mmCIF file of C-alpha atoms and ligand atoms in Angstrom:
data_model
loop_
_atom_site.group_PDB
_atom_site.id
_atom_site.type_symbol
_atom_site.label_atom_id
_atom_site.label_comp_id
_atom_site.label_asym_id
_atom_site.label_seq_id
_atom_site.Cartn_x
_atom_site.Cartn_y
_atom_site.Cartn_z
ATOM 1 C CA MET D 30 -114.492 52.831 218.969
ATOM 2 C CA VAL D 31 -114.615 50.556 222.274
ATOM 3 C CA VAL D 32 -112.642 47.435 221.686
ATOM 4 C CA GLN D 33 -114.743 44.342 222.525
ATOM 5 C CA LEU D 34 -112.764 41.854 224.972
ATOM 6 C CA THR D 35 -113.258 38.412 225.668
ATOM 7 C CA LYS D 36 -113.491 37.194 229.261
ATOM 8 C CA GLU D 37 -109.905 36.042 229.217
ATOM 9 C CA GLU D 38 -108.695 39.360 227.626
ATOM 10 C CA LYS D 39 -110.351 41.466 230.240
ATOM 11 C CA GLU D 40 -108.388 39.420 232.784
ATOM 12 C CA MET D 41 -105.199 39.711 230.976
ATOM 13 C CA LEU D 42 -105.835 43.434 230.789
ATOM 14 C CA ALA D 43 -106.622 43.544 234.797
ATOM 15 C CA GLY D 44 -103.204 41.912 235.247
ATOM 16 C CA GLU D 45 -104.707 38.434 236.324
ATOM 17 C CA HIS D 46 -102.422 36.575 234.333
ATOM 18 C CA GLY D 47 -99.356 38.597 235.257
ATOM 19 C CA ASP D 48 -97.635 42.037 234.382
ATOM 20 C CA ALA D 49 -96.217 41.167 230.998
ATOM 21 C CA LYS D 50 -99.468 39.948 229.486
ATOM 22 C CA ARG D 51 -101.396 43.218 231.194
ATOM 23 C CA MET D 52 -98.629 45.512 229.513
ATOM 24 C CA SER D 53 -98.880 43.345 226.124
ATOM 25 C CA MET D 54 -102.828 43.825 226.271
ATOM 26 C CA GLU D 55 -102.694 47.551 227.290
ATOM 27 C CA LEU D 56 -100.496 47.897 223.901
ATOM 28 C CA LEU D 57 -102.937 45.709 221.724
ATOM 29 C CA VAL D 58 -105.873 47.671 222.917
ATOM 30 C CA LYS D 59 -104.490 50.926 222.274
ATOM 31 C CA ALA D 60 -103.396 49.670 219.099
ATOM 32 C CA ALA D 61 -106.799 48.479 218.188
ATOM 33 C CA GLU D 62 -108.347 51.697 219.074
ATOM 34 C CA ALA D 63 -105.717 53.515 216.626
ATOM 35 C CA TYR D 64 -106.657 51.153 213.944
ATOM 36 C CA ASN D 65 -110.619 51.415 214.656
ATOM 37 C CA ALA D 66 -110.556 47.574 215.399
ATOM 38 C CA GLU D 67 -113.842 46.384 217.094
ATOM 39 C CA ARG D 68 -112.107 43.580 218.709
ATOM 40 C CA LEU D 69 -109.048 41.311 218.799
ATOM 41 C CA ILE D 70 -108.478 37.719 217.140
ATOM 42 C CA PRO D 71 -106.619 34.783 218.261
ATOM 43 C CA ILE D 72 -103.259 34.051 216.024
ATOM 44 C CA ALA D 73 -101.700 30.891 214.891
ATOM 45 C CA SER D 74 -98.183 32.187 214.759
ATOM 46 C CA CYS D 75 -95.826 35.293 215.151
ATOM 47 C CA HIS D 76 -92.725 36.671 213.557
ATOM 48 C CA LEU D 77 -90.848 38.926 215.661
ATOM 49 C CA VAL D 78 -88.850 42.243 214.216
ATOM 50 C CA LEU D 79 -87.931 43.191 217.848
ATOM 51 C CA SER D 80 -84.666 41.362 217.212
ATOM 52 C CA PHE D 81 -83.462 43.665 214.854
ATOM 53 C CA GLN D 82 -81.414 46.102 216.878
ATOM 54 C CA LYS D 83 -81.534 48.603 214.394
ATOM 55 C CA THR D 84 -85.345 49.013 214.411
ATOM 56 C CA ALA D 85 -86.117 48.526 218.102
ATOM 57 C CA LEU D 86 -82.644 50.309 219.417
ATOM 58 C CA LYS D 87 -81.859 49.879 223.051
ATOM 59 C CA ALA D 88 -85.423 49.958 223.997
ATOM 60 C CA GLY D 89 -86.415 46.836 222.224
ATOM 61 C CA LEU D 90 -83.535 45.183 223.986
ATOM 62 C CA GLU D 91 -84.843 46.480 227.500
ATOM 63 C CA THR D 92 -88.378 45.454 226.943
ATOM 64 C CA ALA D 93 -87.366 41.987 225.699
ATOM 65 C CA GLU D 94 -85.201 41.354 229.100
ATOM 66 C CA ARG D 95 -87.669 43.005 231.165
ATOM 67 C CA PHE D 96 -90.492 40.423 229.747
ATOM 68 C CA VAL D 97 -88.194 37.710 230.521
ATOM 69 C CA LYS D 98 -87.888 38.949 234.223
ATOM 70 C CA LEU D 99 -91.644 39.005 234.367
ATOM 71 C CA GLY D 100 -91.717 35.529 233.352
ATOM 72 C CA ALA D 101 -93.223 36.059 229.867
ATOM 73 C CA LYS D 102 -93.271 33.471 227.133
ATOM 74 C CA CYS D 103 -94.436 33.299 223.550
ATOM 75 C CA VAL D 104 -97.753 31.572 223.603
ATOM 76 C CA VAL D 105 -97.715 30.882 219.930
ATOM 77 C CA PRO D 106 -95.155 29.392 217.828
ATOM 78 C CA THR D 107 -92.808 32.597 217.008
ATOM 79 C CA SER D 108 -89.884 33.077 214.893
ATOM 80 C CA ILE D 109 -87.222 35.745 214.992
ATOM 81 C CA ASP D 110 -86.486 38.187 212.156
ATOM 82 C CA THR D 111 -82.963 38.899 211.130
ATOM 83 C CA SER D 112 -80.320 39.826 213.623
ATOM 84 C CA SER D 113 -77.944 42.839 213.021
ATOM 85 C CA MET D 114 -74.946 40.617 213.097
ATOM 86 C CA ASP D 115 -73.606 37.225 212.323
ATOM 87 C CA PHE D 116 -73.523 35.703 215.640
ATOM 88 C CA GLU D 117 -70.679 33.232 214.954
ATOM 89 C CA ARG D 118 -68.220 35.682 212.477
ATOM 90 C CA TRP D 119 -69.050 38.823 214.302
ATOM 91 C CA GLU D 120 -65.318 39.790 214.550
ATOM 92 C CA GLU D 121 -64.469 38.712 211.356
ATOM 93 C CA PHE D 122 -66.918 41.271 209.798
ATOM 94 C CA ARG D 123 -65.780 43.963 211.990
ATOM 95 C CA PHE D 124 -69.172 44.289 214.107
ATOM 96 C CA PRO D 125 -68.194 46.714 216.901
ATOM 97 C CA ARG D 126 -67.667 44.845 220.304
ATOM 98 C CA ASP D 127 -70.369 46.908 222.300
ATOM 99 C CA PHE D 128 -72.639 46.376 219.503
ATOM 100 C CA MET D 129 -72.104 42.578 219.540
ATOM 101 C CA GLU D 130 -72.580 42.422 223.341
ATOM 102 C CA ASP D 131 -76.000 43.967 223.035
ATOM 103 C CA GLN D 132 -77.058 41.693 220.012
ATOM 104 C CA PHE D 133 -76.094 38.735 222.357
ATOM 105 C CA ARG D 134 -78.148 40.023 225.061
ATOM 106 C CA MET D 135 -81.128 40.301 222.458
ATOM 107 C CA LYS D 136 -80.514 36.535 221.672
ATOM 108 C CA LYS D 137 -80.727 35.393 225.062
ATOM 109 C CA ALA D 138 -83.623 37.064 226.010
ATOM 110 C CA LEU D 139 -85.519 36.034 222.905
ATOM 111 C CA GLU D 140 -84.740 32.527 223.207
ATOM 112 C CA ALA D 141 -85.579 32.628 226.652
ATOM 113 C CA LEU D 142 -89.104 33.805 226.054
ATOM 114 C CA GLY D 143 -89.508 30.892 223.818
ATOM 115 C CA ALA D 144 -88.925 32.361 220.297
ATOM 116 C CA ILE D 145 -87.596 29.960 217.723
ATOM 117 C CA PRO D 146 -84.070 31.265 216.716
ATOM 118 C CA THR D 147 -84.563 31.438 212.818
ATOM 119 C CA TRP D 148 -82.802 34.957 212.469
ATOM 120 C CA SER D 149 -84.044 35.397 209.026
ATOM 121 C CA CYS D 150 -86.487 37.307 207.077
ATOM 122 C CA VAL D 151 -87.229 34.039 205.155
ATOM 123 C CA PRO D 152 -88.208 32.260 208.527
ATOM 124 C CA TYR D 153 -90.450 29.776 206.676
ATOM 125 C CA GLU D 154 -87.635 28.348 204.981
ATOM 126 C CA GLY D 155 -85.196 28.474 207.824
ATOM 127 C CA GLY D 156 -86.869 26.320 210.621
ATOM 128 C CA GLY D 157 -89.696 28.541 211.296
ATOM 129 C CA ILE D 158 -93.507 28.047 210.741
ATOM 130 C CA VAL D 159 -94.973 27.701 207.447
ATOM 131 C CA PRO D 160 -98.654 29.249 207.955
ATOM 132 C CA ARG D 161 -101.664 27.883 206.094
ATOM 133 C CA PHE D 162 -104.111 29.470 203.727
ATOM 134 C CA GLY D 163 -106.569 31.668 205.745
ATOM 135 C CA GLN D 164 -104.844 31.575 209.041
ATOM 136 C CA HIS D 165 -104.648 34.764 211.191
ATOM 137 C CA ILE D 166 -101.001 35.446 212.064
ATOM 138 C CA ALA D 167 -99.128 38.469 213.392
ATOM 139 C CA TRP D 168 -95.778 38.724 211.251
ATOM 140 C CA THR D 169 -93.440 41.522 210.849
ATOM 141 C CA GLU D 170 -90.898 42.607 208.617
ATOM 142 C CA SER D 171 -91.741 44.280 205.022
ATOM 143 C CA SER D 172 -90.436 41.278 203.173
ATOM 144 C CA THR D 173 -92.358 38.341 205.121
ATOM 145 C CA ALA D 174 -95.919 40.075 204.951
ATOM 146 C CA PRO D 175 -96.085 40.474 201.055
ATOM 147 C CA TYR D 176 -94.904 36.764 200.934
ATOM 148 C CA VAL D 177 -97.038 35.079 203.498
ATOM 149 C CA ASN D 178 -100.264 37.041 202.617
ATOM 150 C CA SER D 179 -99.820 36.652 198.839
ATOM 151 C CA LEU D 180 -97.948 33.383 198.002
ATOM 152 C CA ILE D 181 -99.575 31.456 200.784
ATOM 153 C CA GLY D 182 -102.954 33.219 201.556
ATOM 154 C CA ALA D 183 -102.412 33.456 205.299
ATOM 155 C CA ARG D 184 -103.595 36.848 206.917
ATOM 156 C CA THR D 185 -101.259 39.455 208.412
ATOM 157 C CA ASN D 186 -101.013 42.931 208.584
ATOM 158 C CA ARG D 187 -97.424 44.554 208.373
ATOM 159 C CA VAL D 188 -97.220 44.287 212.384
ATOM 160 C CA GLY D 189 -94.353 46.619 214.100
ATOM 161 C CA ALA D 190 -91.838 46.099 216.820
ATOM 162 C CA TYR D 191 -93.265 45.970 220.310
ATOM 163 C CA GLU D 192 -96.854 44.893 218.989
ATOM 164 C CA ASP D 193 -95.139 41.783 217.591
ATOM 165 C CA LEU D 194 -94.003 40.891 221.209
ATOM 166 C CA ALA D 195 -97.398 42.030 222.681
ATOM 167 C CA SER D 196 -99.116 39.257 220.135
ATOM 168 C CA ALA D 197 -96.500 36.790 220.710
ATOM 169 C CA THR D 198 -97.187 36.957 224.403
ATOM 170 C CA THR D 199 -101.091 36.966 224.273
ATOM 171 C CA GLY D 200 -101.704 35.347 220.986
ATOM 172 C CA ARG D 201 -104.039 37.943 220.024
ATOM 173 C CA THR D 202 -103.548 40.771 217.168
ATOM 174 C CA PRO D 203 -106.126 43.717 216.367
ATOM 175 C CA TYR D 204 -108.903 42.585 213.996
ATOM 176 C CA TYR D 205 -108.411 45.162 211.092
ATOM 177 C CA GLY D 206 -107.112 45.560 207.540
ATOM 178 C CA LEU D 207 -105.812 42.568 205.866
ATOM 179 C CA HIS D 208 -107.395 40.108 208.194
ATOM 180 C CA LEU D 209 -111.024 41.228 206.907
ATOM 181 C CA ASP D 210 -112.257 39.695 203.684
ATOM 182 C CA GLU D 211 -113.215 43.207 202.208
ATOM 183 C CA ASN D 212 -109.750 44.479 202.626
ATOM 184 C CA ARG D 213 -108.084 41.992 200.751
ATOM 185 C CA LEU D 214 -109.637 42.452 197.227
ATOM 186 C CA GLY D 215 -107.682 44.188 194.667
ATOM 187 C CA ASN D 216 -108.261 47.949 193.627
ATOM 188 C CA ILE D 217 -105.473 48.616 191.074
ATOM 189 C CA LEU D 218 -105.077 46.288 187.897
ATOM 190 C CA ILE D 219 -101.305 46.077 186.931
ATOM 191 C CA GLU D 220 -100.751 44.420 183.423
ATOM 192 C CA VAL D 221 -97.143 43.782 182.494
ATOM 193 C CA THR D 222 -96.478 43.848 179.045
ATOM 194 C CA THR D 223 -92.882 42.978 178.814
ATOM 195 C CA PRO D 224 -91.056 39.948 179.452
ATOM 196 C CA LEU D 225 -89.139 40.094 183.105
ATOM 197 C CA THR D 226 -85.933 38.421 183.780
ATOM 198 C CA PRO D 227 -85.391 36.973 187.293
ATOM 199 C CA GLY D 228 -83.356 40.091 188.056
ATOM 200 C CA ASP D 229 -86.354 42.513 186.745
ATOM 201 C CA TYR D 230 -88.542 41.444 189.546
ATOM 202 C CA ASN D 231 -86.475 43.566 192.020
ATOM 203 C CA VAL D 232 -87.077 46.398 189.542
ATOM 204 C CA PHE D 233 -90.705 45.698 188.848
ATOM 205 C CA GLY D 234 -91.527 45.549 192.604
ATOM 206 C CA SER D 235 -89.824 48.929 193.134
ATOM 207 C CA TRP D 236 -91.868 50.411 190.507
ATOM 208 C CA VAL D 237 -95.186 48.580 192.077
ATOM 209 C CA GLY D 238 -94.532 49.759 195.638
ATOM 210 C CA GLU D 239 -94.390 53.599 194.507
ATOM 211 C CA VAL D 240 -97.390 53.302 192.012
ATOM 212 C CA VAL D 241 -99.551 51.465 194.197
ATOM 213 C CA GLU D 242 -99.156 53.546 197.309
ATOM 214 C CA ASN D 243 -101.338 51.744 199.908
ATOM 215 C CA LYS D 244 -103.809 49.715 197.418
ATOM 216 C CA ILE D 245 -103.746 45.891 196.803
ATOM 217 C CA PRO D 246 -102.705 45.351 193.038
ATOM 218 C CA VAL D 247 -103.733 42.379 190.950
ATOM 219 C CA ILE D 248 -101.224 41.639 188.428
ATOM 220 C CA THR D 249 -101.480 39.887 184.845
ATOM 221 C CA GLY D 250 -98.593 39.060 182.337
ATOM 222 C CA ILE D 251 -96.537 37.029 184.848
ATOM 223 C CA PRO D 252 -95.513 33.766 183.509
ATOM 224 C CA GLU D 253 -96.870 30.630 185.680
ATOM 225 C CA ASP D 254 -93.344 29.364 186.383
ATOM 226 C CA VAL D 255 -92.094 32.335 188.010
ATOM 227 C CA ARG D 256 -89.843 31.157 190.883
ATOM 228 C CA PRO D 257 -90.950 31.975 194.546
ATOM 229 C CA LEU D 258 -87.507 33.285 194.832
ATOM 230 C CA ASP D 259 -88.248 36.013 192.263
ATOM 231 C CA LEU D 260 -91.397 36.931 193.939
ATOM 232 C CA ARG D 261 -89.814 37.327 197.340
ATOM 233 C CA TYR D 262 -87.370 39.888 195.793
ATOM 234 C CA PHE D 263 -90.640 41.624 194.162
ATOM 235 C CA GLY D 264 -92.548 41.736 197.472
ATOM 236 C CA ALA D 265 -89.675 42.846 199.370
ATOM 237 C CA SER D 266 -88.854 45.681 196.809
ATOM 238 C CA GLY D 267 -92.499 46.774 196.729
ATOM 239 C CA ALA D 268 -92.642 46.811 200.465
ATOM 240 C CA ALA D 269 -89.552 49.135 200.782
ATOM 241 C CA THR D 270 -90.671 51.771 198.302
ATOM 242 C CA GLY D 271 -94.540 51.523 199.221
ATOM 243 C CA SER D 272 -96.531 49.602 201.825
ATOM 244 C CA LEU D 273 -97.159 46.492 199.700
ATOM 245 C CA ALA D 274 -98.151 43.988 201.925
ATOM 246 C CA LEU D 275 -100.423 41.843 199.689
ATOM 247 C CA TYR D 276 -100.809 41.619 195.872
ATOM 248 C CA HIS D 277 -102.686 39.068 193.575
ATOM 249 C CA MET D 278 -101.458 37.349 190.611
ATOM 250 C CA PRO D 279 -104.186 35.081 189.591
ATOM 251 C CA GLY D 280 -103.155 31.564 188.710
ATOM 252 C CA ILE D 281 -100.132 32.060 190.793
ATOM 253 C CA THR D 282 -100.813 33.483 194.260
ATOM 254 C CA ALA D 283 -103.084 31.761 196.829
ATOM 255 C CA GLU D 284 -106.325 33.618 197.167
ATOM 256 C CA PHE D 285 -108.050 34.208 193.611
ATOM 257 C CA ARG D 286 -108.282 32.347 190.447
ATOM 258 C CA THR D 287 -109.348 34.946 188.207
ATOM 259 C CA VAL D 288 -108.851 38.750 187.834
ATOM 260 C CA GLU D 289 -112.748 39.149 188.279
ATOM 261 C CA GLU D 290 -112.377 37.279 191.493
ATOM 262 C CA ALA D 291 -109.668 39.307 192.829
ATOM 263 C CA PHE D 292 -111.837 42.450 192.363
ATOM 264 C CA GLY D 293 -114.910 40.806 193.873
ATOM 265 C CA GLY D 294 -116.857 40.945 190.732
ATOM 266 C CA LYS D 295 -116.853 44.814 190.887
ATOM 267 C CA LYS D 296 -115.683 47.054 188.176
ATOM 268 C CA ILE D 297 -111.824 47.725 187.944
ATOM 269 C CA PRO D 298 -111.117 51.106 189.539
ATOM 270 C CA GLN D 299 -107.880 51.720 187.990
ATOM 271 C CA ARG D 300 -105.520 50.155 185.434
ATOM 272 C CA VAL D 301 -101.924 50.871 184.733
ATOM 273 C CA GLN D 302 -99.352 49.031 182.592
ATOM 274 C CA PHE D 303 -95.541 48.162 183.172
ATOM 275 C CA GLY D 304 -94.035 47.845 179.679
ATOM 276 C CA PRO D 305 -90.538 47.897 178.396
ATOM 277 C CA GLU D 306 -90.367 51.916 178.820
ATOM 278 C CA GLU D 307 -91.428 51.532 182.577
ATOM 279 C CA LEU D 308 -88.612 48.945 182.897
ATOM 280 C CA LYS D 309 -85.865 50.633 181.151
ATOM 281 C CA ARG D 310 -86.725 54.041 183.140
ATOM 282 C CA ARG D 311 -87.082 52.259 186.514
ATOM 283 C CA THR D 312 -83.931 50.262 185.962
ATOM 284 C CA GLU D 313 -82.030 53.416 185.609
ATOM 285 C CA LYS D 314 -83.499 54.720 188.915
ATOM 286 C CA MET D 315 -82.116 51.890 190.897
ATOM 287 C CA SER D 316 -78.766 52.878 191.098
ATOM 288 C CA SER D 317 -77.361 56.398 192.824
ATOM 289 C CA VAL D 318 -74.357 56.177 190.672
ATOM 290 C CA PRO D 319 -73.971 54.404 187.114
ATOM 291 C CA GLY D 320 -71.279 52.233 187.858
ATOM 292 C CA GLY D 321 -67.531 52.177 188.851
ATOM 293 C CA LYS D 322 -65.756 50.670 191.581
ATOM 294 C CA MET D 323 -67.444 49.404 194.621
ATOM 295 C CA ASP D 324 -66.148 48.661 198.199
ATOM 296 C CA LEU D 325 -68.985 45.908 199.080
ATOM 297 C CA VAL D 326 -71.297 43.620 197.008
ATOM 298 C CA VAL D 327 -74.161 41.949 199.113
ATOM 299 C CA ILE D 328 -76.173 39.167 197.611
ATOM 300 C CA GLY D 329 -79.284 38.104 199.548
ATOM 301 C CA CYS D 330 -81.825 40.385 200.603
ATOM 302 C CA PRO D 331 -84.205 38.880 201.400
ATOM 303 C CA HIS D 332 -82.098 35.813 202.834
ATOM 304 C CA LEU D 333 -80.919 33.473 199.944
ATOM 305 C CA THR D 334 -82.354 29.988 200.909
ATOM 306 C CA MET D 335 -81.272 26.727 199.222
ATOM 307 C CA GLU D 336 -82.574 27.426 195.977
ATOM 308 C CA GLY D 337 -80.721 30.821 195.852
ATOM 309 C CA LEU D 338 -77.543 29.370 197.268
ATOM 310 C CA ILE D 339 -77.278 26.475 195.046
ATOM 311 C CA ASP D 340 -77.939 28.971 191.912
ATOM 312 C CA LEU D 341 -75.248 31.157 193.180
ATOM 313 C CA ALA D 342 -72.793 28.314 193.772
ATOM 314 C CA ASN D 343 -73.271 27.160 190.205
ATOM 315 C CA ARG D 344 -72.845 30.822 188.900
ATOM 316 C CA ILE D 345 -69.411 31.445 191.079
ATOM 317 C CA LYS D 346 -67.762 28.033 190.779
ATOM 318 C CA GLY D 347 -64.202 28.441 189.643
ATOM 319 C CA ARG D 348 -64.141 32.205 189.860
ATOM 320 C CA LYS D 349 -62.452 34.697 192.436
ATOM 321 C CA VAL D 350 -63.884 37.994 193.583
ATOM 322 C CA LYS D 351 -61.669 40.908 194.211
ATOM 323 C CA VAL D 352 -64.259 42.899 196.141
ATOM 324 C CA GLU D 353 -65.423 41.927 199.960
ATOM 325 C CA THR D 354 -68.723 39.972 199.127
ATOM 326 C CA TYR D 355 -71.241 38.986 201.600
ATOM 327 C CA VAL D 356 -73.907 36.220 200.937
ATOM 328 C CA LEU D 357 -76.758 36.768 203.334
ATOM 329 C CA THR D 358 -78.736 33.404 204.543
ATOM 330 C CA ASN D 359 -79.909 31.936 207.746
ATOM 331 C CA LYS D 360 -78.595 29.193 209.776
ATOM 332 C CA VAL D 361 -80.491 26.068 208.593
ATOM 333 C CA CYS D 362 -79.723 26.843 205.026
ATOM 334 C CA LYS D 363 -76.032 27.514 205.821
ATOM 335 C CA ASP D 364 -75.651 24.191 207.431
ATOM 336 C CA MET D 365 -77.500 22.564 204.574
ATOM 337 C CA ALA D 366 -75.359 24.221 202.156
ATOM 338 C CA THR D 367 -72.403 23.180 204.044
ATOM 339 C CA GLU D 368 -73.434 19.740 204.084
ATOM 340 C CA MET D 369 -73.735 19.643 200.208
ATOM 341 C CA GLY D 370 -70.412 21.406 199.685
ATOM 342 C CA VAL D 371 -72.661 24.463 198.185
ATOM 343 C CA ALA D 372 -71.040 26.620 200.978
ATOM 344 C CA GLN D 373 -67.601 25.778 200.291
ATOM 345 C CA ILE D 374 -67.993 26.651 196.467
ATOM 346 C CA ILE D 375 -69.206 29.900 197.468
ATOM 347 C CA GLU D 376 -66.359 30.486 200.156
ATOM 348 C CA ASP D 377 -63.607 29.473 197.779
ATOM 349 C CA SER D 378 -64.733 32.295 195.557
ATOM 350 C CA GLY D 379 -63.746 34.717 198.061
ATOM 351 C CA MET D 380 -67.229 35.513 198.938
ATOM 352 C CA LYS D 381 -68.414 35.267 202.655
ATOM 353 C CA LEU D 382 -71.469 33.640 203.975
ATOM 354 C CA ASN D 383 -72.896 36.165 206.541
ATOM 355 C CA THR D 384 -75.529 34.329 208.619
ATOM 356 C CA GLY D 385 -78.781 35.454 210.331
ATOM 357 C CA CYS D 386 -77.630 39.159 209.667
ATOM 358 C CA CYS D 387 -79.721 41.915 207.972
ATOM 359 C CA ALA D 388 -78.311 43.332 204.840
ATOM 360 C CA TRP D 389 -77.882 46.853 205.917
ATOM 361 C CA SER D 390 -76.309 46.406 209.139
ATOM 362 C CA PRO D 391 -72.858 45.632 207.862
ATOM 363 C CA VAL D 392 -73.013 48.668 205.601
ATOM 364 C CA GLU D 393 -73.709 50.826 208.439
ATOM 365 C CA LEU D 394 -71.598 49.235 211.184
ATOM 366 C CA CYS D 395 -68.502 47.307 209.866
ATOM 367 C CA GLY D 396 -65.875 50.004 209.497
ATOM 368 C CA PHE D 397 -66.059 50.991 205.767
ATOM 369 C CA PRO D 398 -65.177 54.709 204.778
ATOM 370 C CA GLU D 399 -67.543 57.679 205.139
ATOM 371 C CA HIS D 400 -68.016 57.673 201.338
ATOM 372 C CA PHE D 401 -68.327 54.434 200.000
ATOM 373 C CA THR D 402 -70.431 52.376 197.430
ATOM 374 C CA VAL D 403 -72.301 49.178 197.716
ATOM 375 C CA MET D 404 -73.441 46.705 194.837
ATOM 376 C CA ALA D 405 -76.417 44.961 195.700
ATOM 377 C CA ASN D 406 -78.752 42.597 193.704
ATOM 378 C CA ALA D 407 -81.883 43.753 195.878
ATOM 379 C CA GLY D 408 -84.588 46.394 195.173
ATOM 380 C CA LYS D 409 -85.044 46.881 198.749
ATOM 381 C CA GLN D 410 -81.327 47.913 199.400
ATOM 382 C CA ALA D 411 -81.272 50.169 196.197
ATOM 383 C CA TRP D 412 -84.106 51.842 198.085
ATOM 384 C CA TYR D 413 -82.903 51.913 201.672
ATOM 385 C CA ILE D 414 -79.230 52.728 200.967
ATOM 386 C CA PRO D 415 -79.500 55.986 199.539
ATOM 387 C CA SER D 416 -82.493 57.175 201.386
ATOM 388 C CA LEU D 417 -82.447 55.756 205.081
ATOM 389 C CA LEU D 418 -79.072 54.483 205.625
ATOM 390 C CA THR D 419 -77.349 57.645 204.306
ATOM 391 C CA GLN D 420 -79.226 59.571 207.260
ATOM 392 C CA MET D 421 -77.867 57.034 209.973
ATOM 393 C CA ARG D 422 -74.455 57.695 209.338
ATOM 394 C CA PRO D 423 -71.599 60.314 208.678
ATOM 395 C CA GLY D 424 -71.125 60.622 205.000
ATOM 396 C CA LYS D 425 -72.515 59.122 202.170
ATOM 397 C CA VAL D 426 -73.229 55.445 200.785
ATOM 398 C CA ASP D 427 -73.801 55.095 197.189
ATOM 399 C CA VAL D 428 -75.394 52.015 195.399
ATOM 400 C CA ILE D 429 -75.284 50.057 192.073
ATOM 401 C CA TYR D 430 -77.904 47.737 191.812
ATOM 402 C CA GLY D 431 -77.550 44.772 189.173
ATOM 403 C CA ASP D 432 -79.089 41.254 189.266
ATOM 404 C CA VAL D 433 -76.981 38.203 190.619
ATOM 405 C CA ASP D 434 -74.736 37.868 187.347
ATOM 406 C CA ALA D 435 -73.967 41.442 187.327
ATOM 407 C CA CYS D 436 -73.183 41.280 191.021
ATOM 408 C CA ILE D 437 -70.896 38.394 190.565
ATOM 409 C CA ASP D 438 -68.967 39.711 187.460
ATOM 410 C CA ALA D 439 -68.378 43.289 189.121
ATOM 411 C CA ALA D 440 -67.277 41.347 192.232
ATOM 412 C CA CYS D 441 -64.658 39.520 190.142
ATOM 413 C CA LYS D 442 -63.688 42.499 188.261
ATOM 414 C CA GLY D 443 -63.583 44.636 190.984
ATOM 415 C CA GLU D 444 -65.899 47.296 189.349
ATOM 416 C CA ALA D 445 -69.395 47.403 187.573
HETATM 417 FE FE1 LIG A 502 -84.134 40.902 205.046
HETATM 418 FE FE2 LIG A 502 -82.915 42.962 205.949
HETATM 419 FE FE3 LIG A 502 -83.081 42.726 203.395
HETATM 420 S S1 LIG A 502 -84.295 41.816 206.902
HETATM 421 S S2 LIG A 502 -85.173 41.774 203.382
HETATM 422 S S3 LIG A 502 -81.702 41.300 204.840
HETATM 423 S S4 LIG A 502 -83.187 44.578 204.529
#
């Protein structure tokens, strides 16, 4: 399909607005052709995953620096996803020196491009942008896309590294997928017939990701008082095990008020149930080992924001951990938690706030033995650690999944 461009877009493609915009526009036009998009659309904001060294590797860093040299700037408000390390405590967390140097170069480059240094997979609660309902945006990162599409009703595909930078520097994205009304309707109904604890949302998300594949689920049976925090875990888990980028929970999520509306008034093509049996079986599948000793506990994937940090402080107050435990958050929340005394309570327990960092980089990079075990309260980690991460380093990493209380108990006892 020939991609229709506006006068300004044609000028960018011809290099009349500089080399960086030309390269960005070339990438976006090629992407639009691949997606069968008839045109590009203006976007209101962008969220970059190019920042994550483990995704974009050295080429991402070189591209960002090249864009800086060419005088490129983000032309729409643009936030930055997690870094692969804590910029302040990298030495304490044993990040390798050469890796640290590359991370600081990436920081310098992205900030020179004018991106907002949120360094978080929850940028909308870390000084970043909160999109509005119906707005077209180009956001990356598997946990942010389901959240902003579903809870807020903004419109984004799961944009990848490099395409994110091209969108940030031109203010455009290919018009396809979840930008179109007809692609946002549900096409599978999931009836939840069992009560879910907060931790179960990870398990449910992990199951949903596999069941729906690339469909849009409409989900019933979720209580109206479900916390956004639990839906964040749900979306991140579903986006890890599958390609979940949008779901509808009529009465809870933004777009549709009833199940009928969510299916566009059409016949429901497929129904599945998530009951006690599914919950039990999926929970068993979340861990690669049934329990035992662990070398590291990770809480906060996606990043804990104030609600999660306060909750954690209330649960850990007065207790001490025996296992190295990282609590992942973003800088804005860490600063507020410090002002409130919440950070002190968490650190007094022996847990360490690991700020701006993604959950899987310390597992890969921070000097743990070849074969070791991580306990995490995130469905996303329960999926990535035994699959992706194990392929990226020598040896084997096992994972034990548990909710926040289970992680706290295990960290204090030294075993699960
Ligand atoms: Fe965030 Fe990294 Fe988890 S980007 S959602 S902490 S895998």
